[in-house]
């Protein structure tokens, strides 16, 4: 099944740490734009499919939850980092295909400012805790609910993943079993250079 | 219904999955990664119903309307469901199958029932196969399963079909 990929790149960057490197940033942004368009077309996206989501190019809806380690999980606290926000569930097979890569990316890119956050849409937290330990997830996971799902436009099918830039703007949305290679390329372009 | 469940290797794999589900009923907090194919290969093509067809049925009048049962995630059901449908337990969980069994216990075996889920892409759904098999084994002869290739959001809500929300 082709993943339905709906994504756009922000046309205007908010002021930030890259201001002193305007040209490289502009080039990276242009490259990311091309990548996102290519990914959309490669996924067989029609115009509607590629522009359907209303959240891309908008500020990521803020939320505060308590994660599985009983710590406060405030999306706003990750401003300045690139956030990969993943909605998943233990009954979702495609989610479990993706999650080991998210663990790898957190290890690989965490020092450059990547933060993966998981939101489980399970009904039973016990199953989530079991998976959390078995897959050795190295990023915070909190239980979702209807309110949080609605905040993100209604999460009606999994997996759904959002790529949020350092300014809190959603740069891409991936629905269904996404192309992990493309997500990795896209998040790399949002991370600051070495 | 004229099909049998033991004539194809893929069906045998599905039956093995059911046995594992039964065994896991004794250890509900255990987790088994679901990285293989889903359960929908248990469902014969003839038992599928397309979204447009179901919309047509629901818009009609008279006795042709089915009993609509959602057999996936309760949270997703609360977010959005087909009007008139009832949450019947997750087909992938032993407790969900018990809930389904209780729900249909008082109905005639010829009752027209439509199962749906929409949690994940069709070929990855863990709920529909076990739920369908449960009803088949209980003797229900008029069960259809709503085919949604991607999920409820893409194949039902985004198409403008009727939706009800619990909250």
mmCIF file of C-alpha atoms in Angstrom:
data_model
loop_
_atom_site.group_PDB
_atom_site.id
_atom_site.type_symbol
_atom_site.label_atom_id
_atom_site.label_comp_id
_atom_site.label_asym_id
_atom_site.label_seq_id
_atom_site.Cartn_x
_atom_site.Cartn_y
_atom_site.Cartn_z
ATOM 1 C CA UNK A 1 0.000 0.000 0.000
ATOM 2 C CA UNK A 2 1.330 3.368 -0.870
ATOM 3 C CA UNK A 3 1.524 5.686 2.049
ATOM 4 C CA UNK A 4 -0.606 8.737 1.640
ATOM 5 C CA UNK A 5 1.849 11.538 2.134
ATOM 6 C CA UNK A 6 0.529 15.025 2.592
ATOM 7 C CA UNK A 7 3.148 17.621 3.060
ATOM 8 C CA UNK A 8 4.237 21.131 2.271
ATOM 9 C CA UNK A 9 7.213 23.142 3.315
ATOM 10 C CA UNK A 10 6.883 26.419 5.131
ATOM 11 C CA UNK A 11 7.316 29.301 2.726
ATOM 12 C CA UNK A 12 8.681 31.683 5.326
ATOM 13 C CA UNK A 13 10.947 30.638 8.143
ATOM 14 C CA UNK A 14 10.499 32.214 11.523
ATOM 15 C CA UNK A 15 13.542 34.016 12.904
ATOM 16 C CA UNK A 16 15.910 31.557 14.465
ATOM 17 C CA UNK A 17 19.449 30.395 15.037
ATOM 18 C CA UNK A 18 20.123 29.941 11.338
ATOM 19 C CA UNK A 19 19.799 33.634 10.522
ATOM 20 C CA UNK A 20 23.536 34.016 10.189
ATOM 21 C CA UNK A 21 23.593 31.273 7.573
ATOM 22 C CA UNK A 22 20.756 32.481 5.397
ATOM 23 C CA UNK A 23 22.039 31.099 2.120
ATOM 24 C CA UNK A 24 22.731 27.508 3.256
ATOM 25 C CA UNK A 25 19.408 27.488 5.036
ATOM 26 C CA UNK A 26 17.600 28.746 1.938
ATOM 27 C CA UNK A 27 19.296 26.062 -0.147
ATOM 28 C CA UNK A 28 18.380 23.370 2.347
ATOM 29 C CA UNK A 29 14.813 24.621 2.423
ATOM 30 C CA UNK A 30 14.640 24.567 -1.360
ATOM 31 C CA UNK A 31 16.048 21.055 -1.406
ATOM 32 C CA UNK A 32 13.508 19.978 1.174
ATOM 33 C CA UNK A 33 10.713 21.493 -0.893
ATOM 34 C CA UNK A 34 11.821 19.492 -3.912
ATOM 35 C CA UNK A 35 12.063 16.350 -1.826
ATOM 36 C CA UNK A 36 8.605 16.786 -0.389
ATOM 37 C CA UNK A 37 7.050 17.356 -3.812
ATOM 38 C CA UNK A 38 8.895 14.333 -5.188
ATOM 39 C CA UNK A 39 7.781 12.216 -2.232
ATOM 40 C CA UNK A 40 4.199 13.274 -2.736
ATOM 41 C CA UNK A 41 4.286 12.412 -6.440
ATOM 42 C CA UNK A 42 6.139 9.163 -5.814
ATOM 43 C CA UNK A 43 3.413 8.149 -3.384
ATOM 44 C CA UNK A 44 0.939 8.486 -6.220
ATOM 45 C CA UNK A 45 -0.550 11.520 -4.593
ATOM 46 C CA UNK A 46 -3.151 13.444 -6.440
ATOM 47 C CA UNK A 47 -3.381 17.171 -5.916
ATOM 48 C CA UNK A 48 -6.003 16.516 -3.263
ATOM 49 C CA UNK A 49 -3.886 13.938 -1.498
ATOM 50 C CA UNK A 50 -0.859 16.212 -1.428
ATOM 51 C CA UNK A 51 -2.673 19.264 -0.167
ATOM 52 C CA UNK A 52 -5.373 17.644 1.911
ATOM 53 C CA UNK A 53 -4.028 18.165 5.377
ATOM 54 C CA UNK A 54 -4.777 21.464 6.967
ATOM 55 C CA UNK A 55 -2.088 21.096 9.616
ATOM 56 C CA UNK A 56 0.959 21.192 7.374
ATOM 57 C CA UNK A 57 2.463 24.683 7.297
ATOM 58 C CA UNK A 58 0.670 25.497 10.545
ATOM 59 C CA UNK A 59 1.832 25.650 14.126
ATOM 60 C CA UNK A 60 1.707 22.247 15.801
ATOM 61 C CA UNK A 61 -1.207 22.145 18.243
ATOM 62 C CA UNK A 62 0.180 22.310 21.767
ATOM 63 C CA UNK A 63 -0.559 19.692 24.366
ATOM 64 C CA UNK A 64 0.618 18.603 27.787
ATOM 65 C CA UNK A 65 0.433 15.004 28.953
ATOM 66 C CA UNK A 66 2.090 12.747 31.505
ATOM 67 C CA UNK A 67 4.292 10.160 29.837
ATOM 68 C CA UNK A 68 4.693 6.497 30.748
ATOM 69 C CA UNK A 69 7.539 7.422 33.126
ATOM 70 C CA UNK A 70 5.161 9.806 34.918
ATOM 71 C CA UNK A 71 7.065 12.816 33.608
ATOM 72 C CA UNK A 72 5.449 15.935 32.216
ATOM 73 C CA UNK A 73 5.359 15.864 28.413
ATOM 74 C CA UNK A 74 4.834 19.381 27.075
ATOM 75 C CA UNK A 75 5.229 19.766 23.321
ATOM 76 C CA UNK A 76 5.993 23.439 23.776
ATOM 77 C CA UNK A 77 9.058 22.553 25.852
ATOM 78 C CA UNK A 78 10.671 21.048 22.743
ATOM 79 C CA UNK A 79 10.700 24.345 20.842
ATOM 80 C CA UNK A 80 14.170 24.657 19.341
ATOM 81 C CA UNK A 81 14.270 20.950 18.528
ATOM 82 C CA UNK A 82 13.015 19.089 15.491
ATOM 83 C CA UNK A 83 10.169 16.904 16.726
ATOM 84 C CA UNK A 84 8.943 13.696 15.120
ATOM 85 C CA UNK A 85 5.476 13.234 16.608
ATOM 86 C CA UNK A 86 4.205 9.702 16.040
ATOM 87 C CA UNK A 87 0.638 8.506 16.715
ATOM 88 C CA UNK A 88 0.637 4.728 17.055
ATOM 89 C CA UNK A 89 -0.928 1.768 18.842
ATOM 90 C CA UNK A 90 0.138 -1.720 19.848
ATOM 91 C CA UNK A 91 -2.459 -3.261 17.501
ATOM 92 C CA UNK A 92 -1.071 -1.315 14.537
ATOM 93 C CA UNK A 93 1.334 -3.478 12.531
ATOM 94 C CA UNK A 94 2.708 -0.695 10.297
ATOM 95 C CA UNK A 95 3.453 1.332 13.443
ATOM 96 C CA UNK A 96 5.660 -1.444 14.725
ATOM 97 C CA UNK A 97 7.554 -1.572 11.462
ATOM 98 C CA UNK A 98 8.422 2.111 11.855
ATOM 99 C CA UNK A 99 9.277 2.294 15.548
ATOM 100 C CA UNK A 100 12.705 0.603 15.528
ATOM 101 C CA UNK A 101 13.823 3.267 13.036
ATOM 102 C CA UNK A 102 12.555 5.994 15.342
ATOM 103 C CA UNK A 103 14.680 4.493 18.119
ATOM 104 C CA UNK A 104 17.709 4.503 15.805
ATOM 105 C CA UNK A 105 17.091 8.101 14.753
ATOM 106 C CA UNK A 106 16.767 9.249 18.348
ATOM 107 C CA UNK A 107 20.191 7.724 19.015
ATOM 108 C CA UNK A 108 21.707 9.020 15.800
ATOM 109 C CA UNK A 109 20.282 12.546 15.644
ATOM 110 C CA UNK A 110 19.401 13.296 19.258
ATOM 111 C CA UNK A 111 22.601 15.272 19.766
ATOM 112 C CA UNK A 112 21.743 17.399 16.726
ATOM 113 C CA UNK A 113 18.369 18.318 18.157
ATOM 114 C CA UNK A 114 15.926 15.585 17.112
ATOM 115 C CA UNK A 115 13.262 14.563 19.601
ATOM 116 C CA UNK A 116 10.887 11.704 18.849
ATOM 117 C CA UNK A 117 7.610 11.715 20.777
ATOM 118 C CA UNK A 118 5.110 8.863 20.730
ATOM 119 C CA UNK A 119 1.389 9.152 21.395
ATOM 120 C CA UNK A 120 -0.362 5.834 21.844
ATOM 121 C CA UNK A 121 -4.009 5.544 20.872
ATOM 122 C CA UNK A 122 -4.429 2.229 22.660
ATOM 123 C CA UNK A 123 -7.353 1.643 24.965
ATOM 124 C CA UNK A 124 -5.199 -0.353 27.420
ATOM 125 C CA UNK A 125 -2.048 1.322 28.865
ATOM 126 C CA UNK A 126 -0.766 -2.064 30.099
ATOM 127 C CA UNK A 127 -0.097 -3.193 26.533
ATOM 128 C CA UNK A 128 1.688 0.073 25.802
ATOM 129 C CA UNK A 129 3.949 -0.304 28.823
ATOM 130 C CA UNK A 130 4.782 -3.836 27.746
ATOM 131 C CA UNK A 131 5.812 -2.709 24.266
ATOM 132 C CA UNK A 132 7.682 0.299 25.631
ATOM 133 C CA UNK A 133 9.970 -2.054 27.514
ATOM 134 C CA UNK A 134 10.241 -4.739 24.852
ATOM 135 C CA UNK A 135 11.205 -2.375 22.061
ATOM 136 C CA UNK A 136 13.468 -0.385 24.398
ATOM 137 C CA UNK A 137 11.932 2.865 23.255
ATOM 138 C CA UNK A 138 14.324 5.704 24.009
ATOM 139 C CA UNK A 139 11.833 8.541 23.613
ATOM 140 C CA UNK A 140 8.842 9.670 25.663
ATOM 141 C CA UNK A 141 5.477 8.040 25.062
ATOM 142 C CA UNK A 142 2.157 9.251 26.429
ATOM 143 C CA UNK A 143 -1.362 7.927 26.133
ATOM 144 C CA UNK A 144 -3.560 9.836 23.715
ATOM 145 C CA UNK A 145 -7.264 10.452 23.883
ATOM 146 C CA UNK A 146 -10.108 11.765 21.769
ATOM 147 C CA UNK A 147 -9.268 15.357 22.667
ATOM 148 C CA UNK A 148 -5.687 15.031 21.460
ATOM 149 C CA UNK A 149 -6.784 13.172 18.346
ATOM 150 C CA UNK A 150 -9.233 15.926 17.495
ATOM 151 C CA UNK A 151 -6.581 18.559 18.165
ATOM 152 C CA UNK A 152 -4.624 17.005 15.302
ATOM 153 C CA UNK A 153 -7.578 16.990 12.975
ATOM 154 C CA UNK A 154 -8.964 13.580 13.950
ATOM 155 C CA UNK A 155 -6.480 10.728 13.902
ATOM 156 C CA UNK A 156 -8.690 8.152 12.201
ATOM 157 C CA UNK A 157 -6.261 5.467 11.173
ATOM 158 C CA UNK A 158 -2.683 4.706 12.086
ATOM 159 C CA UNK A 159 0.152 5.329 11.868
ATOM 160 C CA UNK A 160 0.219 9.111 11.544
ATOM 161 C CA UNK A 161 3.462 11.029 11.997
ATOM 162 C CA UNK A 162 4.184 14.743 11.961
ATOM 163 C CA UNK A 163 7.550 16.359 11.331
ATOM 164 C CA UNK A 164 7.729 19.600 13.309
ATOM 165 C CA UNK A 165 10.538 22.103 12.803
ATOM 166 C CA UNK A 166 12.502 24.000 15.447
ATOM 167 C CA UNK A 167 9.964 26.815 15.399
ATOM 168 C CA UNK A 168 7.041 24.539 16.147
ATOM 169 C CA UNK A 169 5.706 24.514 12.594
ATOM 170 C CA UNK A 170 4.465 21.265 11.064
ATOM 171 C CA UNK A 171 6.504 20.623 7.934
ATOM 172 C CA UNK A 172 5.181 17.228 6.897
ATOM 173 C CA UNK A 173 2.521 14.663 7.689
ATOM 174 C CA UNK A 174 2.836 10.973 6.916
ATOM 175 C CA UNK A 175 -0.229 8.736 6.946
ATOM 176 C CA UNK A 176 -0.051 4.997 6.658
ATOM 177 C CA UNK A 177 3.133 3.011 6.336
ATOM 178 C CA UNK A 178 5.539 5.736 5.290
ATOM 179 C CA UNK A 179 8.777 5.573 3.362
ATOM 180 C CA UNK A 180 11.262 5.685 6.219
ATOM 181 C CA UNK A 181 14.150 6.671 3.944
ATOM 182 C CA UNK A 182 12.285 9.781 2.871
ATOM 183 C CA UNK A 183 11.329 10.738 6.414
ATOM 184 C CA UNK A 184 14.957 10.434 7.458
ATOM 185 C CA UNK A 185 16.124 12.619 4.570
ATOM 186 C CA UNK A 186 13.494 15.208 5.388
ATOM 187 C CA UNK A 187 14.286 15.364 9.077
ATOM 188 C CA UNK A 188 17.999 15.639 8.310
ATOM 189 C CA UNK A 189 17.272 18.742 6.251
ATOM 190 C CA UNK A 190 15.509 20.338 9.205
ATOM 191 C CA UNK A 191 18.354 19.628 11.627
ATOM 192 C CA UNK A 192 21.173 22.152 12.015
ATOM 193 C CA UNK A 193 24.410 21.349 10.197
ATOM 194 C CA UNK A 194 27.273 19.865 12.129
ATOM 195 C CA UNK B 1 -22.017 -19.866 3.301
ATOM 196 C CA UNK B 2 -20.015 -22.361 1.242
ATOM 197 C CA UNK B 3 -16.338 -21.667 1.992
ATOM 198 C CA UNK B 4 -14.136 -23.667 4.315
ATOM 199 C CA UNK B 5 -11.347 -22.334 6.480
ATOM 200 C CA UNK B 6 -8.842 -25.161 6.176
ATOM 201 C CA UNK B 7 -8.316 -25.476 2.436
ATOM 202 C CA UNK B 8 -5.566 -22.834 1.966
ATOM 203 C CA UNK B 9 -2.171 -22.292 3.653
ATOM 204 C CA UNK B 10 -2.962 -18.616 4.323
ATOM 205 C CA UNK B 11 -6.110 -19.662 6.120
ATOM 206 C CA UNK B 12 -4.150 -22.178 8.167
ATOM 207 C CA UNK B 13 -1.836 -19.359 9.225
ATOM 208 C CA UNK B 14 -4.890 -17.365 10.264
ATOM 209 C CA UNK B 15 -6.200 -20.250 12.327
ATOM 210 C CA UNK B 16 -2.808 -20.565 14.007
ATOM 211 C CA UNK B 17 -3.061 -16.867 14.859
ATOM 212 C CA UNK B 18 -6.431 -17.507 16.476
ATOM 213 C CA UNK B 19 -4.936 -20.268 18.606
ATOM 214 C CA UNK B 20 -2.172 -17.895 19.707
ATOM 215 C CA UNK B 21 -4.763 -15.274 20.581
ATOM 216 C CA UNK B 22 -6.562 -17.841 22.712
ATOM 217 C CA UNK B 23 -3.341 -18.773 24.490
ATOM 218 C CA UNK B 24 -2.569 -15.101 25.105
ATOM 219 C CA UNK B 25 -5.927 -14.721 26.826
ATOM 220 C CA UNK B 26 -4.141 -16.136 29.835
ATOM 221 C CA UNK B 27 -1.539 -13.352 29.802
ATOM 222 C CA UNK B 28 -3.295 -10.123 28.775
ATOM 223 C CA UNK B 29 -0.375 -7.791 29.484
ATOM 224 C CA UNK B 30 1.990 -9.689 27.163
ATOM 225 C CA UNK B 31 2.825 -8.058 23.876
ATOM 226 C CA UNK B 32 3.708 -9.698 20.576
ATOM 227 C CA UNK B 33 4.990 -7.374 17.843
ATOM 228 C CA UNK B 34 2.643 -7.313 14.872
ATOM 229 C CA UNK B 35 4.996 -7.044 11.970
ATOM 230 C CA UNK B 36 3.467 -9.695 9.728
ATOM 231 C CA UNK B 37 0.358 -9.548 7.547
ATOM 232 C CA UNK B 38 -3.002 -8.702 9.051
ATOM 233 C CA UNK B 39 -5.981 -10.918 9.607
ATOM 234 C CA UNK B 40 -8.169 -9.947 6.681
ATOM 235 C CA UNK B 41 -7.044 -12.910 4.573
ATOM 236 C CA UNK B 42 -9.537 -14.858 6.702
ATOM 237 C CA UNK B 43 -12.396 -13.046 5.000
ATOM 238 C CA UNK B 44 -13.729 -14.332 1.653
ATOM 239 C CA UNK B 45 -14.028 -11.708 -1.089
ATOM 240 C CA UNK B 46 -17.727 -12.470 -1.417
ATOM 241 C CA UNK B 47 -18.311 -11.220 2.118
ATOM 242 C CA UNK B 48 -16.876 -7.758 1.494
ATOM 243 C CA UNK B 49 -19.012 -4.672 1.122
ATOM 244 C CA UNK B 50 -17.704 -1.432 -0.369
ATOM 245 C CA UNK B 51 -18.211 1.944 1.368
ATOM 246 C CA UNK B 52 -20.454 3.312 -1.414
ATOM 247 C CA UNK B 53 -22.653 0.235 -1.193
ATOM 248 C CA UNK B 54 -23.013 0.589 2.567
ATOM 249 C CA UNK B 55 -23.847 4.295 2.290
ATOM 250 C CA UNK B 56 -26.564 3.357 -0.190
ATOM 251 C CA UNK B 57 -27.945 0.741 2.203
ATOM 252 C CA UNK B 58 -27.931 3.148 5.141
ATOM 253 C CA UNK B 59 -29.742 5.811 3.139
ATOM 254 C CA UNK B 60 -32.475 3.386 2.209
ATOM 255 C CA UNK B 61 -35.603 2.633 4.145
ATOM 256 C CA UNK B 62 -37.145 -0.613 5.259
ATOM 257 C CA UNK B 63 -35.647 -3.795 6.610
ATOM 258 C CA UNK B 64 -32.475 -3.901 4.509
ATOM 259 C CA UNK B 65 -30.411 -2.002 7.019
ATOM 260 C CA UNK B 66 -27.728 -4.056 8.731
ATOM 261 C CA UNK B 67 -26.590 -4.151 12.330
ATOM 262 C CA UNK B 68 -23.332 -2.183 12.157
ATOM 263 C CA UNK B 69 -20.562 -3.244 14.533
ATOM 264 C CA UNK B 70 -17.178 -1.540 14.960
ATOM 265 C CA UNK B 71 -14.644 -4.155 16.064
ATOM 266 C CA UNK B 72 -11.492 -2.034 16.374
ATOM 267 C CA UNK B 73 -10.242 0.618 18.760
ATOM 268 C CA UNK B 74 -12.671 2.126 21.252
ATOM 269 C CA UNK B 75 -10.770 5.413 21.190
ATOM 270 C CA UNK B 76 -11.043 5.641 17.415
ATOM 271 C CA UNK B 77 -14.738 4.783 17.696
ATOM 272 C CA UNK B 78 -15.176 7.704 20.090
ATOM 273 C CA UNK B 79 -13.362 9.984 17.661
ATOM 274 C CA UNK B 80 -15.635 9.059 14.768
ATOM 275 C CA UNK B 81 -17.893 6.216 13.732
ATOM 276 C CA UNK B 82 -20.579 5.373 11.240
ATOM 277 C CA UNK B 83 -23.963 6.612 12.519
ATOM 278 C CA UNK B 84 -25.991 3.871 14.112
ATOM 279 C CA UNK B 85 -23.003 1.615 14.634
ATOM 280 C CA UNK B 86 -22.152 0.073 17.966
ATOM 281 C CA UNK B 87 -18.741 -0.587 19.495
ATOM 282 C CA UNK B 88 -18.392 -4.371 19.829
ATOM 283 C CA UNK B 89 -14.859 -4.864 21.176
ATOM 284 C CA UNK B 90 -11.477 -5.175 19.468
ATOM 285 C CA UNK B 91 -11.387 -8.340 17.372
ATOM 286 C CA UNK B 92 -7.695 -8.808 18.068
ATOM 287 C CA UNK B 93 -8.257 -9.110 21.818
ATOM 288 C CA UNK B 94 -9.871 -12.100 23.556
ATOM 289 C CA UNK B 95 -11.914 -9.722 25.708
ATOM 290 C CA UNK B 96 -13.105 -7.975 22.551
ATOM 291 C CA UNK B 97 -14.241 -11.240 20.994
ATOM 292 C CA UNK B 98 -16.167 -12.075 24.168
ATOM 293 C CA UNK B 99 -17.844 -8.664 23.972
ATOM 294 C CA UNK B 100 -18.789 -9.346 20.352
ATOM 295 C CA UNK B 101 -20.181 -12.748 21.250
ATOM 296 C CA UNK B 102 -22.339 -11.283 24.014
ATOM 297 C CA UNK B 103 -23.554 -8.519 21.759
ATOM 298 C CA UNK B 104 -24.875 -10.812 19.046
ATOM 299 C CA UNK B 105 -26.108 -13.591 21.338
ATOM 300 C CA UNK B 106 -29.742 -12.566 21.178
ATOM 301 C CA UNK B 107 -29.886 -12.070 17.410
ATOM 302 C CA UNK B 108 -31.127 -14.500 14.809
ATOM 303 C CA UNK B 109 -28.353 -16.338 12.944
ATOM 304 C CA UNK B 110 -29.682 -14.831 9.741
ATOM 305 C CA UNK B 111 -29.376 -11.270 11.020
ATOM 306 C CA UNK B 112 -27.685 -8.981 8.478
ATOM 307 C CA UNK B 113 -24.510 -7.780 10.216
ATOM 308 C CA UNK B 114 -21.770 -5.518 8.843
ATOM 309 C CA UNK B 115 -18.419 -5.424 10.647
ATOM 310 C CA UNK B 116 -15.974 -2.577 10.204
ATOM 311 C CA UNK B 117 -12.743 -1.323 11.733
ATOM 312 C CA UNK B 118 -10.635 1.171 9.719
ATOM 313 C CA UNK B 119 -7.803 1.294 12.253
ATOM 314 C CA UNK B 120 -5.076 0.601 9.705
ATOM 315 C CA UNK B 121 -4.586 -0.366 6.073
ATOM 316 C CA UNK B 122 -6.860 -3.290 5.123
ATOM 317 C CA UNK B 123 -4.152 -5.906 4.767
ATOM 318 C CA UNK B 124 -2.697 -4.959 8.164
ATOM 319 C CA UNK B 125 -5.901 -4.905 10.218
ATOM 320 C CA UNK B 126 -5.660 -7.303 13.174
ATOM 321 C CA UNK B 127 -9.321 -7.031 14.187
ATOM 322 C CA UNK B 128 -11.590 -7.907 11.283
ATOM 323 C CA UNK B 129 -10.433 -11.456 10.614
ATOM 324 C CA UNK B 130 -10.941 -12.777 14.150
ATOM 325 C CA UNK B 131 -14.243 -10.917 14.505
ATOM 326 C CA UNK B 132 -15.550 -12.331 11.229
ATOM 327 C CA UNK B 133 -14.440 -15.835 12.158
ATOM 328 C CA UNK B 134 -16.109 -15.508 15.538
ATOM 329 C CA UNK B 135 -19.471 -14.758 13.929
ATOM 330 C CA UNK B 136 -19.011 -17.409 11.265
ATOM 331 C CA UNK B 137 -18.202 -20.060 13.853
ATOM 332 C CA UNK B 138 -21.216 -18.984 15.884
ATOM 333 C CA UNK B 139 -23.393 -19.779 12.867
ATOM 334 C CA UNK B 140 -24.165 -16.323 11.533
ATOM 335 C CA UNK B 141 -24.824 -16.623 7.826
ATOM 336 C CA UNK B 142 -25.360 -13.032 6.697
ATOM 337 C CA UNK B 143 -22.209 -11.198 7.744
ATOM 338 C CA UNK B 144 -20.420 -8.664 5.572
ATOM 339 C CA UNK B 145 -17.214 -6.775 6.255
ATOM 340 C CA UNK B 146 -16.715 -3.178 5.164
ATOM 341 C CA UNK B 147 -13.674 -2.898 2.909
ATOM 342 C CA UNK B 148 -11.578 0.198 3.616
ATOM 343 C CA UNK B 149 -8.228 0.117 1.837
ATOM 344 C CA UNK B 150 -6.517 2.696 4.055
ATOM 345 C CA UNK B 151 -8.499 3.620 7.150
ATOM 346 C CA UNK B 152 -11.745 5.191 8.322
ATOM 347 C CA UNK B 153 -10.393 8.712 7.889
ATOM 348 C CA UNK B 154 -9.343 8.296 4.271
ATOM 349 C CA UNK B 155 -11.965 5.881 3.002
ATOM 350 C CA UNK B 156 -15.037 7.131 4.842
ATOM 351 C CA UNK B 157 -14.718 10.515 6.594
ATOM 352 C CA UNK B 158 -12.701 12.236 3.851
ATOM 353 C CA UNK B 159 -15.264 11.093 1.285
ATOM 354 C CA UNK B 160 -17.987 12.975 3.075
ATOM 355 C CA UNK B 161 -19.914 9.917 4.194
ATOM 356 C CA UNK B 162 -21.996 10.307 7.354
ATOM 357 C CA UNK B 163 -20.099 10.345 10.638
ATOM 358 C CA UNK B 164 -21.087 10.446 14.279
ATOM 359 C CA UNK B 165 -18.793 11.421 17.158
ATOM 360 C CA UNK B 166 -19.057 10.335 20.768
ATOM 361 C CA UNK B 167 -17.472 13.492 22.176
#
